[in-house]
Short mmCIF file of C-alpha atoms and ligand atoms in Angstrom, two decimals:
data_model
loop_
_atom_site.label_atom_id
_atom_site.label_comp_id
_atom_site.label_asym_id
_atom_site.label_seq_id
_atom_site.Cartn_x
_atom_site.Cartn_y
_atom_site.Cartn_z
CA MET E 1168 156.34 185.04 151.97
CA ARG E 1169 154.80 188.30 150.93
CA ARG E 1170 154.46 191.14 153.44
CA GLY E 1171 151.26 192.97 153.63
CA GLY E 1172 151.30 196.56 154.78
CA ALA E 1173 149.02 197.61 157.67
CA LEU E 1174 146.41 199.03 155.36
CA GLN E 1175 146.43 196.12 152.92
CA ALA E 1176 146.19 193.64 155.75
CA LEU E 1177 142.94 194.48 157.21
CA LEU E 1178 141.06 191.43 158.27
CA ALA E 1179 138.99 188.31 158.38
CA LEU E 1180 137.33 186.20 160.96
CA ALA E 1181 137.91 182.71 161.85
CA LEU E 1182 136.00 180.35 164.06
CA ALA E 1183 136.49 176.87 165.33
CA VAL E 1184 134.08 174.49 167.23
CA GLY E 1185 134.50 171.28 169.17
CA PHE E 1186 133.13 168.50 171.38
CA LEU E 1187 131.24 166.65 168.68
CA GLY E 1188 129.29 163.48 169.29
CA SER E 1189 129.71 162.60 165.65
CA ALA E 1190 131.76 163.95 162.78
CA GLN E 1191 128.80 165.78 161.19
CA ALA E 1192 126.83 167.12 164.13
CA LEU E 1193 127.58 169.54 166.79
CA ARG E 1194 126.21 168.39 170.23
CA PHE E 1195 126.02 169.64 173.76
CA ASP E 1196 128.15 167.51 176.05
CA SER E 1197 126.81 165.54 179.01
CA ARG E 1198 127.14 168.70 181.14
CA GLN E 1199 124.90 170.42 178.60
CA ARG E 1200 127.66 172.75 177.36
CA LEU E 1201 129.34 173.58 174.16
CA LYS E 1202 132.52 175.54 174.00
CA ILE E 1203 133.43 177.68 171.06
CA VAL E 1204 136.78 179.29 170.36
CA GLN E 1205 136.47 182.27 168.07
CA ALA E 1206 139.76 182.78 166.23
CA ALA E 1207 139.41 186.23 164.70
CA ASP E 1208 141.37 188.03 161.99
CA ILE E 1209 143.95 185.28 161.46
CA HIS E 1210 145.73 187.17 158.59
CA PHE E 1211 147.64 184.12 157.50
CA GLY E 1212 150.05 183.95 154.59
CA GLU E 1213 151.51 187.45 154.93
CA ASP E 1214 154.73 186.64 156.72
CA GLY E 1215 156.27 183.37 157.70
CA ASP E 1216 157.22 184.45 161.32
CA ALA E 1217 153.76 185.85 161.90
CA ASP E 1218 152.17 182.57 160.65
CA HIS E 1219 154.37 180.63 162.92
CA ALA E 1220 153.30 182.75 165.96
CA THR E 1221 149.68 182.45 164.95
CA SER E 1222 149.90 178.57 164.72
CA GLN E 1223 151.57 178.47 168.14
CA LEU E 1224 148.89 180.66 169.64
CA LEU E 1225 146.17 178.44 168.13
CA ARG E 1226 147.85 175.34 169.51
CA ASP E 1227 148.14 176.89 172.99
CA VAL E 1228 144.48 178.04 173.00
CA LEU E 1229 143.22 174.64 171.86
CA ALA E 1230 145.36 172.90 174.55
CA ALA E 1231 144.11 175.23 177.26
CA GLU E 1232 140.48 175.26 176.33
CA GLN E 1233 139.85 171.90 174.70
CA PRO E 1234 136.97 173.54 172.83
CA ASP E 1235 134.47 172.92 170.14
CA LEU E 1236 136.07 175.28 167.69
CA VAL E 1237 134.81 177.74 165.07
CA SER E 1238 137.46 179.34 162.88
CA GLY E 1239 138.10 182.24 160.46
CA TYR E 1240 140.77 183.16 158.07
CA ALA E 1241 142.38 185.99 156.13
CA ILE E 1242 144.58 186.20 153.08
CA PRO E 1243 146.35 189.57 152.60
CA ALA E 1244 145.34 191.86 149.83
CA ALA E 1245 147.74 191.03 147.04
CA ASN E 1246 148.57 193.78 144.52
CA LEU E 1247 147.18 193.48 141.04
CA VAL E 1248 150.29 192.03 139.44
CA GLU E 1249 150.54 189.42 142.28
CA ARG E 1250 146.84 188.55 141.92
CA VAL E 1251 147.18 187.99 138.26
CA ARG E 1252 150.32 185.91 138.79
CA LEU E 1253 148.69 183.82 141.57
CA ARG E 1254 145.62 183.29 139.42
CA MET E 1255 147.63 182.12 136.49
CA ASP E 1256 149.73 179.79 138.67
CA ALA E 1257 146.68 178.21 140.13
CA ALA E 1258 145.51 175.75 137.54
CA SER E 1259 143.38 174.10 140.16
CA LEU E 1260 142.53 174.03 143.85
CA SER E 1261 145.19 171.51 144.62
CA GLY E 1262 148.59 173.03 144.34
CA SER E 1263 147.35 176.60 144.72
CA TRP E 1264 149.21 179.04 147.01
CA HIS E 1265 146.06 179.23 148.98
CA GLU E 1266 145.92 175.54 149.56
CA GLN E 1267 149.47 175.55 151.08
CA GLN E 1268 148.37 178.34 153.49
CA TRP E 1269 145.11 176.60 154.36
CA ARG E 1270 146.77 173.33 155.19
CA GLN E 1271 149.20 175.11 157.40
CA LEU E 1272 146.51 177.12 159.11
CA THR E 1273 144.32 174.11 159.82
CA ALA E 1274 147.16 171.91 161.01
CA PRO E 1275 146.74 172.71 164.70
CA LEU E 1276 143.02 171.92 164.40
CA HIS E 1277 143.71 168.59 162.74
CA GLU E 1278 146.34 167.78 165.49
CA ALA E 1279 143.79 168.57 168.22
CA GLY E 1280 140.94 166.83 166.31
CA VAL E 1281 138.77 169.84 166.83
CA PRO E 1282 136.14 170.58 164.17
CA TRP E 1283 135.76 174.09 162.69
CA ALA E 1284 133.42 176.30 160.81
CA ALA E 1285 135.04 178.95 158.71
CA ILE E 1286 133.63 182.30 157.92
CA LEU E 1287 135.41 184.47 155.43
CA GLY E 1288 136.69 188.03 155.95
CA ASN E 1289 137.10 190.84 153.52
CA HIS E 1290 140.51 189.68 152.28
CA ASP E 1291 139.79 186.06 151.61
CA GLY E 1292 139.02 186.43 147.92
CA GLU E 1293 142.18 188.48 147.26
CA ALA E 1294 144.79 185.89 146.50
CA ASP E 1295 144.61 183.11 143.98
CA LEU E 1296 141.14 181.69 144.72
CA SER E 1297 137.68 183.22 144.77
CA ARG E 1298 135.63 183.05 147.99
CA ARG E 1299 133.63 180.15 146.69
CA GLU E 1300 136.82 178.34 145.78
CA VAL E 1301 138.21 178.97 149.28
CA MET E 1302 135.14 177.33 150.77
CA ALA E 1303 135.47 174.42 148.35
CA LEU E 1304 139.10 174.13 149.34
CA ASP E 1305 138.14 173.96 153.01
CA ALA E 1306 135.63 171.19 152.28
CA ALA E 1307 138.17 169.30 150.23
CA THR E 1308 141.02 169.47 152.73
CA GLY E 1309 139.17 169.55 156.06
CA GLY E 1310 137.70 166.03 155.92
CA SER E 1311 135.08 165.39 158.60
CA LEU E 1312 136.43 168.18 160.81
CA SER E 1313 135.36 170.96 158.53
CA LEU E 1314 131.75 171.97 159.23
CA SER E 1315 131.98 175.00 156.84
CA GLN E 1316 129.48 175.40 154.09
CA SER E 1317 129.46 177.58 150.99
CA GLY E 1318 125.76 178.41 151.43
CA PRO E 1319 123.33 179.35 148.69
CA ALA E 1320 125.02 180.52 145.38
CA THR E 1321 122.41 183.23 144.98
CA LEU E 1322 123.66 185.10 148.00
CA SER E 1323 126.68 187.42 147.82
CA GLY E 1324 129.77 186.08 149.50
CA ALA E 1325 130.43 182.45 150.25
CA GLY E 1326 129.82 181.03 153.70
CA ASN E 1327 126.23 181.97 154.65
CA TYR E 1328 125.01 178.93 156.60
CA TRP E 1329 123.80 177.67 159.94
CA LEU E 1330 124.80 174.80 162.16
CA ASP E 1331 122.44 173.11 164.55
CA VAL E 1332 123.56 171.97 167.95
CA LEU E 1333 121.92 168.79 169.11
CA GLU E 1334 120.86 167.67 172.64
CA PRO E 1335 123.13 165.08 174.15
CA GLY E 1336 121.56 161.68 173.62
CA ASN E 1337 118.88 162.76 171.08
CA SER E 1338 120.03 163.25 167.47
CA SER E 1339 116.74 164.67 166.42
CA GLN E 1340 116.42 167.35 169.06
CA VAL E 1341 117.96 170.72 168.03
CA ALA E 1342 118.97 172.67 171.14
CA ALA E 1343 120.88 175.65 169.68
CA ARG E 1344 121.93 177.18 166.39
CA LEU E 1345 124.99 178.96 165.08
CA TRP E 1346 124.68 181.23 162.03
CA SER E 1347 127.57 182.33 159.84
CA CYS E 1348 126.65 185.40 157.82
CA VAL E 1349 128.79 187.08 155.25
CA GLY E 1350 127.03 189.24 152.71
CA GLY E 1351 124.91 192.35 153.18
CA ASP E 1352 122.04 190.78 151.20
CA ILE E 1353 121.60 187.82 153.58
CA VAL E 1354 119.13 189.45 155.95
CA GLU E 1355 116.02 188.35 153.98
CA TRP E 1356 117.47 184.89 153.64
CA VAL E 1357 118.12 184.65 157.42
CA ARG E 1358 114.60 185.78 158.12
CA GLN E 1359 113.03 183.20 155.66
CA GLN E 1360 115.17 180.36 156.93
CA ALA E 1361 114.81 181.22 160.60
CA ALA E 1362 111.02 181.35 160.22
CA LEU E 1363 111.06 177.75 159.00
CA LEU E 1364 113.33 176.40 161.64
CA PRO E 1365 112.43 175.36 165.22
CA ARG E 1366 112.98 178.30 167.56
CA VAL E 1367 116.00 177.64 169.77
CA PRO E 1368 118.70 179.89 171.40
CA SER E 1369 120.83 181.11 168.64
CA LEU E 1370 123.98 183.13 167.96
CA ALA E 1371 125.67 184.54 164.88
CA PHE E 1372 129.16 185.09 163.66
CA VAL E 1373 129.74 187.86 161.15
CA HIS E 1374 133.11 189.26 160.15
CA ILE E 1375 132.28 192.99 159.94
CA PRO E 1376 130.48 194.46 162.96
CA ILE E 1377 126.93 195.68 162.32
CA PRO E 1378 126.17 199.40 163.05
CA GLN E 1379 124.59 198.58 166.41
CA PHE E 1380 128.11 197.81 167.76
CA SER E 1381 128.98 201.45 167.58
CA GLU E 1382 125.49 202.70 168.37
CA ALA E 1383 125.25 200.68 171.60
CA TRP E 1384 128.79 201.61 172.67
CA SER E 1385 128.25 205.31 172.10
CA SER E 1386 124.88 205.29 173.83
CA GLY E 1387 126.46 204.15 177.01
CA ALA E 1388 124.72 200.70 177.12
CA PRO E 1389 126.22 198.08 179.46
CA ALA E 1390 129.58 197.05 178.10
CA ASN E 1391 132.86 195.25 178.94
CA GLY E 1392 136.23 195.29 177.34
CA THR E 1393 138.49 197.40 175.17
CA LYS E 1394 137.80 199.86 172.38
CA GLY E 1395 141.20 200.91 170.88
CA GLU E 1396 139.85 202.10 167.53
CA GLU E 1397 136.75 203.21 165.79
CA THR E 1398 134.18 200.56 164.88
CA GLY E 1399 134.50 199.83 161.22
CA CYS E 1400 130.89 199.02 160.61
CA PRO E 1401 129.21 199.42 157.12
CA LEU E 1402 127.42 202.64 156.31
CA ASP E 1403 124.21 200.82 155.55
CA ASP E 1404 122.28 199.08 158.22
CA THR E 1405 121.01 195.86 156.55
CA GLY E 1406 118.53 195.14 159.30
CA LEU E 1407 120.24 192.05 160.62
CA PHE E 1408 119.85 193.34 164.22
CA GLU E 1409 116.05 193.49 164.00
CA VAL E 1410 115.98 189.94 162.43
CA ALA E 1411 118.30 188.71 165.21
CA LYS E 1412 116.00 190.08 167.89
CA GLU E 1413 112.92 188.57 166.24
CA PHE E 1414 114.37 185.07 165.92
CA GLY E 1415 116.27 184.57 169.15
CA ILE E 1416 119.71 185.24 167.73
CA HIS E 1417 120.66 186.92 171.02
CA SER E 1418 124.34 187.29 170.48
CA ILE E 1419 126.34 188.40 167.47
CA TYR E 1420 130.14 188.00 167.41
CA SER E 1421 132.36 189.85 164.92
CA GLY E 1422 135.99 190.51 164.09
CA HIS E 1423 137.47 193.01 161.66
CA ASP E 1424 138.61 195.78 164.01
CA HIS E 1425 141.87 194.34 165.37
CA ASP E 1426 142.08 196.72 168.42
CA ASN E 1427 138.51 196.33 169.63
CA ASP E 1428 137.41 193.38 171.88
CA PHE E 1429 134.40 194.89 173.66
CA ALA E 1430 131.06 193.31 174.39
CA VAL E 1431 127.95 195.47 174.65
CA GLU E 1432 124.35 194.71 175.12
CA LEU E 1433 121.38 196.35 173.23
CA ASP E 1434 117.77 195.33 173.46
CA GLY E 1435 118.72 191.99 174.95
CA VAL E 1436 121.20 191.17 172.22
CA ARG E 1437 124.96 190.81 173.07
CA LEU E 1438 127.18 192.37 170.36
CA ALA E 1439 130.79 191.29 170.98
CA TYR E 1440 134.11 191.38 169.17
CA GLY E 1441 136.50 188.46 169.25
CA ARG E 1442 140.13 189.10 170.20
CA LYS E 1443 142.51 189.25 167.32
CA THR E 1444 144.30 185.86 166.83
CA GLY E 1445 146.55 186.41 163.83
CA PHE E 1446 149.99 188.02 163.98
CA GLY E 1447 149.74 189.35 160.38
CA GLY E 1448 148.12 192.73 159.79
CA TYR E 1449 147.99 195.61 162.27
CA GLY E 1450 147.40 195.45 165.98
CA PRO E 1451 146.11 194.72 168.56
CA PHE E 1452 147.95 197.66 170.11
CA SER E 1453 146.40 197.86 173.54
CA VAL E 1454 145.96 194.17 174.45
CA GLN E 1455 147.64 190.86 173.76
CA HIS E 1456 146.77 188.50 170.88
CA GLY E 1457 144.33 185.83 171.93
CA ALA E 1458 140.95 184.32 171.19
CA ARG E 1459 137.37 184.73 172.60
CA VAL E 1460 135.87 181.69 174.18
CA ILE E 1461 132.07 181.29 174.31
CA GLU E 1462 130.43 178.57 176.39
CA LEU E 1463 126.82 177.78 175.54
CA ARG E 1464 124.65 176.20 178.10
CA MET E 1465 121.71 174.25 176.74
CA GLY E 1466 118.43 176.15 176.98
CA GLU E 1467 120.14 179.36 178.06
CA ASP E 1468 119.58 182.65 176.21
CA THR E 1469 122.85 183.22 174.21
CA ALA E 1470 123.01 186.85 175.56
CA ARG E 1471 123.87 185.16 178.89
CA SER E 1472 126.50 182.69 177.70
CA ALA E 1473 129.72 182.67 179.60
CA THR E 1474 132.49 184.33 177.57
CA TRP E 1475 136.16 185.15 178.24
CA ILE E 1476 139.39 185.73 176.34
CA ARG E 1477 142.30 183.36 176.45
CA GLN E 1478 145.50 185.37 175.85
CA GLN E 1479 148.86 184.60 174.33
CA ASP E 1480 150.48 184.30 177.81
CA GLY E 1481 147.89 181.71 178.88
CA SER E 1482 145.94 184.04 181.16
CA GLN E 1483 142.18 184.44 180.94
CA VAL E 1484 140.39 187.77 180.84
CA PHE E 1485 136.84 187.88 182.04
CA GLN E 1486 135.89 191.19 180.63
CA GLN E 1487 136.44 194.20 182.76
CA PRO E 1488 134.07 197.15 182.90
CA VAL E 1489 134.96 199.89 180.46
CA GLN E 1490 136.77 203.06 181.35
CA GLU E 1491 134.46 206.08 181.43
CA PRO E 1492 134.34 208.37 179.54
CA ARG E 1493 134.29 205.79 176.70
CA PRO E 1494 136.93 206.25 173.99
CA HIS E 1495 135.93 206.53 170.39
CA ARG E 1496 132.28 207.39 170.69
CA GLN E 1497 130.94 207.59 167.12
CA ALA E 1498 127.89 208.97 165.51
CA GLY E 1499 126.94 206.09 163.13
CA CYS E 1500 129.33 204.24 160.93
CA PRO E 1501 131.64 206.67 159.21
CA SER E 1502 133.55 204.06 157.38
CA ILE E 1503 134.57 200.39 157.06
CA GLU E 1504 138.13 201.25 157.88
CA GLY E 1505 138.36 203.39 160.96
CA SER E 1506 142.12 203.82 160.90
CA CYS E 1507 141.87 205.96 157.74
CA ASP E 1508 139.30 208.20 159.49
CA LYS E 1509 141.60 208.65 162.41
CA LEU E 1510 144.42 209.82 160.15
CA LEU E 1511 142.55 211.89 157.53
CA GLY E 1512 139.04 212.40 158.84
CA PRO E 1513 135.86 210.54 157.65
CA LYS E 1514 135.03 212.85 154.77
CA MET E 1515 138.41 212.49 153.04
CA CYS E 1516 138.40 208.70 153.64
CA LEU E 1517 134.96 208.34 152.11
CA GLN E 1518 136.20 210.06 148.96
CA LEU E 1519 139.36 207.99 148.94
CA ARG E 1520 137.40 204.82 149.38
CA GLY E 1521 135.22 205.73 146.45
CA MET E 1522 138.27 206.27 144.34
CA ARG E 1523 139.90 203.10 145.67
CA ASN E 1524 136.77 201.01 145.08
CA GLY E 1525 136.58 202.46 141.58
CA ALA E 1526 140.30 201.72 141.04
CA GLU E 1527 139.85 198.23 142.41
CA ALA E 1528 136.87 197.50 140.14
CA ALA E 1529 138.95 198.86 137.14
CA GLY E 1530 141.90 196.79 138.31
CA ALA E 1531 139.81 193.56 138.52
CA LEU E 1532 138.36 194.32 135.09
CA LEU E 1533 141.82 194.93 133.68
CA ALA E 1534 143.12 191.75 135.25
CA SER E 1535 140.25 189.77 133.71
CA LEU E 1536 140.96 191.34 130.34
CA VAL E 1537 144.69 190.56 130.64
CA VAL E 1538 143.87 186.97 131.46
CA LEU E 1539 141.33 186.85 128.64
CA ALA E 1540 143.76 188.36 126.17
CA LEU E 1541 146.51 185.94 127.30
CA THR E 1542 144.07 183.04 126.95
CA VAL E 1543 143.08 184.15 123.49
CA VAL E 1544 146.76 184.61 122.50
CA ALA E 1545 147.61 181.19 123.91
CA GLY E 1546 144.64 179.74 122.04
CA ILE E 1547 145.71 181.24 118.77
CA VAL E 1548 149.28 180.17 119.21
CA ALA E 1549 148.11 176.64 120.11
CA SER E 1550 145.76 176.40 117.19
CA ARG E 1551 148.27 177.77 114.74
CA HIS E 1552 150.78 175.25 116.14
CA ALA E 1553 148.21 172.41 115.66
CA LEU E 1554 147.41 173.66 112.19
CA GLN E 1555 151.07 173.72 111.20
CA HIS E 1556 151.42 170.29 112.71
CA MET E 1557 148.50 168.98 110.69
CA ARG E 1558 149.74 170.70 107.57
CA ARG E 1559 153.12 169.23 108.02
CA ARG E 1560 151.69 165.72 108.65
CA HIS E 1561 149.36 166.19 105.71
CA GLY E 1562 152.28 167.33 103.56
CA TRP E 1563 154.31 164.40 104.64
CA ARG E 1564 151.43 162.07 103.80
CA ARG E 1565 151.16 163.65 100.32
CA LEU E 1566 154.81 163.36 99.88
CA GLU E 1567 154.84 159.78 101.07
CA ALA E 1568 151.87 158.96 98.84
CA ALA E 1569 153.62 160.62 95.93
CA THR E 1570 156.83 158.82 96.71
CA ALA E 1571 155.04 155.49 96.92
CA ALA E 1572 153.23 156.28 93.60
CA LYS E 1573 156.51 157.11 92.03
CA ALA E 1574 158.06 153.91 93.33
CA HIS E 1575 155.23 152.00 91.60
CA SER E 1576 155.32 153.97 88.36
CA PRO E 1577 158.83 154.91 87.45
CA ASP E 1578 157.64 157.45 84.81
CA ALA E 1579 155.77 159.61 87.25
CA GLU E 1580 157.18 162.93 88.23
CA VAL E 1581 156.98 164.13 91.74
C1 NAG K 1118 114.11 163.17 170.52
O1 NAG K 1118 113.63 164.36 170.00
C2 NAG K 1118 112.52 164.22 169.15
C3 NAG K 1118 112.31 165.49 168.39
O2 NAG K 1118 111.98 166.56 169.31
C4 NAG K 1118 111.35 163.75 170.01
O3 NAG K 1118 110.20 163.55 169.14
C5 NAG K 1118 111.72 162.41 170.63
O4 NAG K 1118 110.68 162.10 171.55
C6 NAG K 1118 113.00 162.56 171.40
N1 NAG K 1118 113.46 161.25 171.87
C7 NAG K 1118 113.79 160.96 173.13
C8 NAG K 1118 114.25 159.66 173.44
O5 NAG K 1118 113.74 161.87 174.04
C1 NAG K 1119 130.15 192.22 181.55
O1 NAG K 1119 130.78 191.31 182.39
C2 NAG K 1119 129.97 190.89 183.47
C3 NAG K 1119 130.80 190.02 184.36
O2 NAG K 1119 131.36 188.97 183.65
C4 NAG K 1119 128.69 190.16 182.90
O3 NAG K 1119 127.84 189.83 183.98
C5 NAG K 1119 127.99 191.07 181.92
O4 NAG K 1119 126.88 190.41 181.30
C6 NAG K 1119 128.94 191.56 180.89
N1 NAG K 1119 128.23 192.58 180.01
C7 NAG K 1119 128.24 192.44 178.68
C8 NAG K 1119 127.52 193.48 177.99
O5 NAG K 1119 128.78 191.53 178.11
#
């Protein structure tokens, strides 16, 4: 399969959830617990050996934790030519390159019978399907195990939704809520929805860390875990943190930075990275691959939920205090991609990103134009063909009619 370079293969988050009373509802078990495995930055589809290792790790984690799973996913950034080719090959969801990858990725979940909720990362719309098509693919192939939802079409990104967790034994009593948030414009939507819903302990999964991850780390707030690279948070603070505080979303879990797995607490909200699960893409360099496990207890503030990391070698890490002085203190969010900053400095990277975004937009436009042009050419060829065919048939009919007429009147000339 295609190999993605370290820069191409940045990220995506995956989550999986389990212990369901019924296929459609998440429910606390009789011990009033719900265990979530956060599979982050899966980076599937870049390399067959890496995919094999990722599937094996998923199987091992599911066997060890027997969780209620939440899962994420990443498709590598294909180059423009590849994207156009994949797009043209994909006549429909079924039979797409993406579908093959998706079926392989979710196989361990199907084997374990563990339901999942997918949240897309920044690479998931880069192969042969759009983000909305990826979510539709998940719904179409996941059966009752997929709890993923596309969310409102008016919001940017696909996969903005929430899942309620019910009390054991009472299907109308909501006891906790999981949010999956993708776009930057979702904050107002979260506020509006949360205001209408019963107030219960809640948590959120986002792929890209919000600016408070770096702010809290740099301020010296209580933290555990590793910071191997800069926090690749967006430059703009969308205000999600304030909304989370207001509506009892007291923990936010992210992925995106492959070499960070720290958890930090700010104003009563836990901000925590998952551990990178996928073997595609770069890193992690300072720790093993693995997955974060979160155990919700009914009625408990989610900032206090038990959490640990299940590693590739089967060991569990209950987060250790951080080393002081803290590495990678940052003033704000210099970039989405911290690795560039490390190499070239934030200023240069900002300029490069501007150029790259411009180039990507131009590339996407060009790709659409190429596809449009090819469609038009194909349409013209097809219609000319049809026209010729009709003319030929028409011609034959005239000839037949004339021949028939001639047969009936021997004097007639053809
Ligand atoms: C189940 O929850 C609903 C909604 O809160 C409540 O009205 C009802 O009394 C509960 N039923 C039982 C059996 O506890
Ligand atoms: C750090 O770990 C300790 C021990 O598990 C825990 O009590 C504390 O809440 C953790 N801090 C954060 C910010 O997660």
